[in-house]
Amino acid sequence: MRVLVTGGAGFIGSNFVHQTLATRPDAEVTVLDALTYAGSRSSLEGADVRFVEGLVQDGALVDRLVGESDVVVHFAAESHNDNSLASPGPFVQTNVVGTYELLEAVRRHDVRYHHISTDEVYGDLELDVPDRFTEATPYNPSSPYSSTKGASDLLVRAWVRSFGVRATISNCSNNYGPRQHVEKFIPRQVTNLIDGVRPRLYGDGLNVRDWIHVDDHNSAVWAIIDRGRMGETYLIGADGEVDNKTVVAEILTLMGREPGDFDHVTDRPGHDRRYAIDWTRLRDELGWQPQYRDFRSGLAATIDWYRANEDWWRPQKSATEARYATAEQVL
Ligand SMILES: NC(=O)c1ccc[n+]([C@@H]2O[C@H](COP(=O)([O-])OP(=O)(O)OC[C@H]3O[C@@H](n4cnc5c(N)ncnc54)[C@H](O)[C@@H]3O)[C@@H](O)[C@H]2O)c1
């Protein structure tokens, strides 16, 4: 099976490539990645893949690579909410125009397509209610990031309906695990602590995220590619709801510090309150189950990874902190 992975040098895409090579001996993997600040060639160290550096908005390149593939798994995106507030343009280009080019190519070549998306397209939930997102929840995105992801999902649905493209969509909750850029919440806190910097939390820290280990996300993606119904959307989650304050307290404890050893900073505009995923369809229809049930031990393993792989994250760290410092002045 010839698999084209876009964004395969990013966090989830690179873990997907490693998992694919480890579990599917028949897979020949091509990675298309622009190596933006978020992509790292070293995330694919040891992976036997063909690597193509390029943009998903490059229609001619995408057409050629899709024509050489049996399945396309589209991870490439501008993925960071904070950056989307400071500079939304690249989000429209990559997330919307890039998806359009891929859809046109899979349509021309009749290639199977799987679209990776986020639960953030659904907006947020109240803190103290039992509601969770389902495949029927209406779209209600809050940020330029989530609105461009929502737009790309709608393009996929339209290309299925109008042109019979063979596609599925998954909307997943917050991922954690190795090789995540240090701009993101968990790696930022962990690497700050390694550097002796006290953690800082947006607002009251009671915002709830539904955490899933990246390997569970990726095994669910394969279940959908293998057994999903064409044209369907599947929500991916693992019952991992934890508020941000608790995540920071856990990190501090696991790193040998007092759990209350952090500060609060002014909240980010439009900061979603709570996300929670109902993944019944994935379980009942496709028989998928997560392997990482214990957030604390997954977190401990992730901290160990960042401790052992300073060479991987150190080059990103100072530029990331400089960006945060500028954004905090603007917001
Ligand atoms: N991180 C999460 O918790 C999470 C949760 C649900 C869904 N998702 C989705 O999963 C996908 C991957 O997220 P991630 O966290 O791995 O992101 P990431 O930012 O770590 O990686 C994105 C990758 O895409 C590449 N890229 C960016 N623009 C490109 C372009 N125009 N052309 C080609 N390559 C380009 C980057 O170089 C990078 O390697 C995204 O679609 C995101 O919306 C992420």
GROMACS .gro file of N, CA and C in nm, residues 86 188 200 202 265-267 269 321-331:
model
   57
   86ALA      N    1  -0.260   3.584   1.606
   86ALA     CA    2  -0.160   3.683   1.568
   86ALA      C    3  -0.152   3.699   1.416
  188ARG      N    4   0.547   2.272   2.650
  188ARG     CA    5   0.597   2.403   2.694
  188ARG      C    6   0.620   2.403   2.845
  200ARG      N    7   0.317   2.909   3.375
  200ARG     CA    8   0.215   3.015   3.376
  200ARG      C    9   0.092   2.963   3.305
  202TYR      N   10  -0.306   3.028   3.148
  202TYR     CA   11  -0.406   3.126   3.104
  202TYR      C   12  -0.526   3.125   3.199
  265VAL      N   13  -0.184   3.387   3.422
  265VAL     CA   14  -0.170   3.508   3.339
  265VAL      C   15  -0.304   3.535   3.271
  266THR      N   16  -0.319   3.658   3.216
  266THR     CA   17  -0.444   3.699   3.152
  266THR      C   18  -0.488   3.596   3.048
  267ASP      N   19  -0.617   3.567   3.045
  267ASP     CA   20  -0.668   3.465   2.953
  267ASP      C   21  -0.654   3.508   2.808
  269PRO      N   22  -0.798   3.557   2.423
  269PRO     CA   23  -0.931   3.587   2.370
  269PRO      C   24  -0.995   3.461   2.308
  321GLU      N   25   0.967   3.092   2.271
  321GLU     CA   26   0.947   3.182   2.385
  321GLU      C   27   0.948   3.328   2.340
  322ALA      N   28   1.027   3.360   2.238
  322ALA     CA   29   1.028   3.498   2.186
  322ALA      C   30   0.892   3.531   2.124
  323ARG      N   31   0.834   3.433   2.051
  323ARG     CA   32   0.701   3.455   1.992
  323ARG      C   33   0.596   3.478   2.101
  324TYR      N   34   0.601   3.396   2.207
  324TYR     CA   35   0.505   3.413   2.317
  324TYR      C   36   0.520   3.551   2.381
  325ALA      N   37   0.644   3.595   2.397
  325ALA     CA   38   0.667   3.725   2.462
  325ALA      C   39   0.605   3.836   2.378
  326THR      N   40   0.621   3.831   2.244
  326THR     CA   41   0.563   3.933   2.156
  326THR      C   42   0.411   3.925   2.162
  327ALA      N   43   0.355   3.804   2.153
  327ALA     CA   44   0.209   3.789   2.151
  327ALA      C   45   0.149   3.841   2.282
  328GLU      N   46   0.215   3.816   2.394
  328GLU     CA   47   0.160   3.861   2.522
  328GLU      C   48   0.157   4.014   2.529
  329GLN      N   49   0.252   4.079   2.456
  329GLN     CA   50   0.250   4.226   2.452
  329GLN      C   51   0.133   4.276   2.369
  330VAL      N   52   0.099   4.200   2.261
  330VAL     CA   53  -0.006   4.245   2.168
  330VAL      C   54  -0.144   4.220   2.228
  331LEU      N   55  -0.164   4.104   2.291
  331LEU     CA   56  -0.300   4.064   2.335
  331LEU      C   57  -0.342   4.136   2.463
   0.00000   0.00000   0.00000
